[in-house]
mmCIF file of C-alpha atoms in Angstrom:
data_model
loop_
_atom_site.group_PDB
_atom_site.id
_atom_site.type_symbol
_atom_site.label_atom_id
_atom_site.label_comp_id
_atom_site.label_asym_id
_atom_site.label_seq_id
_atom_site.Cartn_x
_atom_site.Cartn_y
_atom_site.Cartn_z
ATOM 1 C CA MET M 12 89.450 113.215 92.539
ATOM 2 C CA THR M 13 88.565 116.219 94.618
ATOM 3 C CA LEU M 14 89.135 116.489 98.338
ATOM 4 C CA GLU M 15 85.373 116.258 98.925
ATOM 5 C CA GLN M 16 85.146 113.078 96.833
ATOM 6 C CA ASP M 17 87.989 111.571 98.858
ATOM 7 C CA ILE M 18 86.193 112.472 102.109
ATOM 8 C CA ARG M 19 82.962 110.842 100.882
ATOM 9 C CA ARG M 20 84.888 107.734 99.848
ATOM 10 C CA LEU M 21 86.653 107.529 103.239
ATOM 11 C CA SER M 22 83.375 107.992 105.140
ATOM 12 C CA ALA M 23 81.991 104.858 103.452
ATOM 13 C CA ILE M 24 84.692 102.706 105.079
ATOM 14 C CA PRO M 25 83.349 101.267 108.348
ATOM 15 C CA LEU M 26 86.451 102.096 110.433
ATOM 16 C CA PHE M 27 86.342 105.727 109.292
ATOM 17 C CA ALA M 28 82.562 106.216 109.226
ATOM 18 C CA ASP M 29 82.432 107.764 112.705
ATOM 19 C CA LEU M 30 85.499 109.982 112.421
ATOM 20 C CA GLY M 31 83.742 113.149 111.299
ATOM 21 C CA ALA M 32 84.357 115.426 108.343
ATOM 22 C CA GLU M 33 87.356 117.299 109.755
ATOM 23 C CA ALA M 34 89.210 114.114 110.683
ATOM 24 C CA LEU M 35 88.476 112.639 107.251
ATOM 25 C CA ARG M 36 89.648 115.856 105.607
ATOM 26 C CA LEU M 37 92.964 115.532 107.452
ATOM 27 C CA ILE M 38 93.345 111.906 106.341
ATOM 28 C CA ALA M 39 92.503 112.773 102.720
ATOM 29 C CA PHE M 40 94.881 115.724 102.732
ATOM 30 C CA SER M 41 97.750 114.059 104.640
ATOM 31 C CA GLY M 42 97.579 110.553 103.226
ATOM 32 C CA GLU M 43 100.042 109.621 100.502
ATOM 33 C CA THR M 44 98.582 108.870 97.065
ATOM 34 C CA ARG M 45 100.428 106.070 95.293
ATOM 35 C CA ILE M 46 99.931 104.832 91.754
ATOM 36 C CA PHE M 47 100.679 101.224 90.781
ATOM 37 C CA ARG M 48 100.965 99.561 87.403
ATOM 38 C CA THR M 49 99.566 96.108 86.682
ATOM 39 C CA GLY M 50 101.708 93.580 88.559
ATOM 40 C CA ASP M 51 103.298 96.087 90.955
ATOM 41 C CA VAL M 52 103.552 94.889 94.547
ATOM 42 C CA LEU M 53 102.112 97.128 97.285
ATOM 43 C CA PHE M 54 103.668 94.940 99.983
ATOM 44 C CA ARG M 55 104.802 91.374 100.561
ATOM 45 C CA ARG M 56 103.683 88.797 103.085
ATOM 46 C CA GLY M 57 105.838 89.005 106.204
ATOM 47 C CA GLU M 58 106.897 92.638 105.797
ATOM 48 C CA LEU M 59 106.341 94.762 108.874
ATOM 49 C CA ALA M 60 103.298 96.964 108.267
ATOM 50 C CA ASP M 61 103.415 100.686 108.940
ATOM 51 C CA GLY M 62 99.856 101.558 107.931
ATOM 52 C CA GLY M 63 96.926 100.778 105.686
ATOM 53 C CA PHE M 64 95.827 101.535 102.148
ATOM 54 C CA VAL M 65 92.483 102.732 100.825
ATOM 55 C CA LEU M 66 92.017 101.511 97.276
ATOM 56 C CA LEU M 67 90.747 104.449 95.219
ATOM 57 C CA VAL M 68 90.956 103.071 91.668
ATOM 58 C CA GLY M 69 91.659 99.622 90.258
ATOM 59 C CA SER M 70 91.862 96.205 91.890
ATOM 60 C CA ILE M 71 94.336 94.509 94.208
ATOM 61 C CA ALA M 72 94.910 90.775 94.615
ATOM 62 C CA LEU M 73 95.569 89.629 98.177
ATOM 63 C CA ASP M 74 97.545 86.399 98.215
ATOM 64 C CA PRO M 75 98.228 84.810 101.605
ATOM 65 C CA VAL M 76 100.160 81.843 100.189
ATOM 66 C CA GLY M 77 102.313 83.170 97.360
ATOM 67 C CA ASP M 78 102.621 79.841 95.577
ATOM 68 C CA GLY M 79 101.732 81.075 92.094
ATOM 69 C CA ARG M 80 98.099 79.999 92.151
ATOM 70 C CA PRO M 81 95.415 82.638 91.549
ATOM 71 C CA ALA M 82 94.861 84.940 94.513
ATOM 72 C CA ARG M 83 92.099 83.959 96.912
ATOM 73 C CA GLN M 84 90.760 87.497 97.189
ATOM 74 C CA VAL M 85 90.631 90.467 94.838
ATOM 75 C CA VAL M 86 89.405 93.782 96.251
ATOM 76 C CA GLY M 87 88.098 96.874 94.531
ATOM 77 C CA PRO M 88 87.708 100.597 95.134
ATOM 78 C CA GLY M 89 86.618 101.634 98.604
ATOM 79 C CA THR M 90 88.434 98.775 100.343
ATOM 80 C CA LEU M 91 90.672 99.420 103.338
ATOM 81 C CA ILE M 92 93.651 97.072 103.085
ATOM 82 C CA GLY M 93 95.554 96.597 106.340
ATOM 83 C CA GLU M 94 93.083 97.874 108.934
ATOM 84 C CA ARG M 95 94.984 96.230 111.815
ATOM 85 C CA ALA M 96 98.214 97.872 110.620
ATOM 86 C CA LEU M 97 96.686 101.250 111.487
ATOM 87 C CA ILE M 98 96.680 100.178 115.135
ATOM 88 C CA SER M 99 99.864 98.136 115.602
ATOM 89 C CA ALA M 100 103.029 97.009 113.840
ATOM 90 C CA LEU M 101 102.308 93.535 112.516
ATOM 91 C CA PRO M 102 103.782 91.398 109.755
ATOM 92 C CA ARG M 103 101.659 91.578 106.625
ATOM 93 C CA PRO M 104 99.564 88.372 106.339
ATOM 94 C CA THR M 105 99.356 88.580 102.542
ATOM 95 C CA THR M 106 101.114 89.866 99.472
ATOM 96 C CA ALA M 107 99.159 92.624 97.686
ATOM 97 C CA ILE M 108 99.575 92.951 93.919
ATOM 98 C CA ALA M 109 97.882 95.406 91.548
ATOM 99 C CA ARG M 110 95.716 93.475 89.081
ATOM 100 C CA GLU M 111 95.357 96.552 86.876
ATOM 101 C CA PRO M 112 96.521 100.174 87.058
ATOM 102 C CA SER M 113 95.524 101.155 90.597
ATOM 103 C CA THR M 114 95.638 104.145 92.901
ATOM 104 C CA VAL M 115 95.723 103.925 96.684
ATOM 105 C CA LEU M 116 95.792 106.362 99.561
ATOM 106 C CA LYS M 117 98.374 105.232 102.109
ATOM 107 C CA ILE M 118 97.480 106.063 105.693
ATOM 108 C CA THR M 119 100.402 105.571 108.020
ATOM 109 C CA ARG M 120 99.919 104.453 111.605
ATOM 110 C CA ARG M 121 101.486 107.740 112.669
ATOM 111 C CA LEU M 122 98.823 109.699 110.756
ATOM 112 C CA PHE M 123 96.037 107.518 112.170
ATOM 113 C CA TYR M 124 97.308 108.066 115.727
ATOM 114 C CA ARG M 125 97.464 111.801 115.031
ATOM 115 C CA ILE M 126 93.808 111.729 113.984
ATOM 116 C CA LEU M 127 92.857 109.845 117.139
ATOM 117 C CA ASN M 128 94.777 112.327 119.317
ATOM 118 C CA GLU M 129 93.385 115.434 117.646
ATOM 119 C CA PHE M 130 89.800 114.159 117.589
ATOM 120 C CA PRO M 131 89.260 112.369 120.933
ATOM 121 C CA GLY M 132 85.505 111.988 120.443
ATOM 122 C CA SER M 133 86.155 110.208 117.180
ATOM 123 C CA ALA M 134 88.831 108.098 118.851
ATOM 124 C CA ASP M 135 86.325 106.885 121.420
ATOM 125 C CA ARG M 136 83.839 105.883 118.703
ATOM 126 C CA VAL M 137 86.605 104.056 116.787
ATOM 127 C CA ARG M 138 87.643 102.245 119.997
ATOM 128 C CA ARG M 139 84.064 101.133 120.678
ATOM 129 C CA ASN M 140 83.602 99.930 117.092
ATOM 130 C CA LEU M 141 86.881 97.999 117.114
ATOM 131 C CA ALA M 142 85.955 96.381 120.446
ATOM 132 C CA ARG M 143 82.528 95.418 119.085
ATOM 133 C CA ASP M 144 84.078 93.944 115.918
ATOM 134 C CA LEU M 145 86.594 91.947 117.950
ATOM 135 C CA ASN M 146 83.848 90.617 120.224
ATOM 136 C CA GLU M 147 81.783 89.598 117.182
ATOM 137 C CA ARG M 148 84.763 87.797 115.628
ATOM 138 C CA LEU M 149 85.450 85.969 118.886
ATOM 139 C CA ALA M 150 81.784 85.003 119.137
ATOM 140 C CA ASP M 151 81.928 83.684 115.562
ATOM 141 C CA LEU M 152 84.828 81.459 116.591
ATOM 142 C CA LYS M 153 82.743 80.130 119.492
ATOM 143 C CA ILE M 154 85.756 80.293 121.766
ATOM 144 C CA GLY M 155 83.611 79.422 124.789
ATOM 145 C CA ASP M 156 82.598 76.107 123.203
ATOM 146 C CA ARG M 157 86.208 74.952 123.217
ATOM 147 C CA LEU M 158 87.059 75.935 126.791
#
């Protein structure tokens, strides 16, 4: 993968779409590439998250239960795993296991905050998009109907 290919791949992720080329370049350059073999664990349910992962190659099973049954969700390249972990330290809600040889780009919360600080215009767009997404999720839950 070239740096430009990584930037194009990152720009296709909704959270990163409005960051701009320079911010994406910094993420692509500063993120940590990790390679996993089939069956390797990226993280376990309940671990404190310190960032997110962009799946570059392969597939990852996300298992919220961990009872040995097949995973409920398997994600492929271009998926951002752990979006909320980019914003705050939370326990991981699932266990993530490589289903095949896989490569991810780890983006720590510290790196994400650096991007937001160095590119304030991008930070504002990210804030607006996150607020919109949260409002849509709350509307989907029809919270008002239960009050």
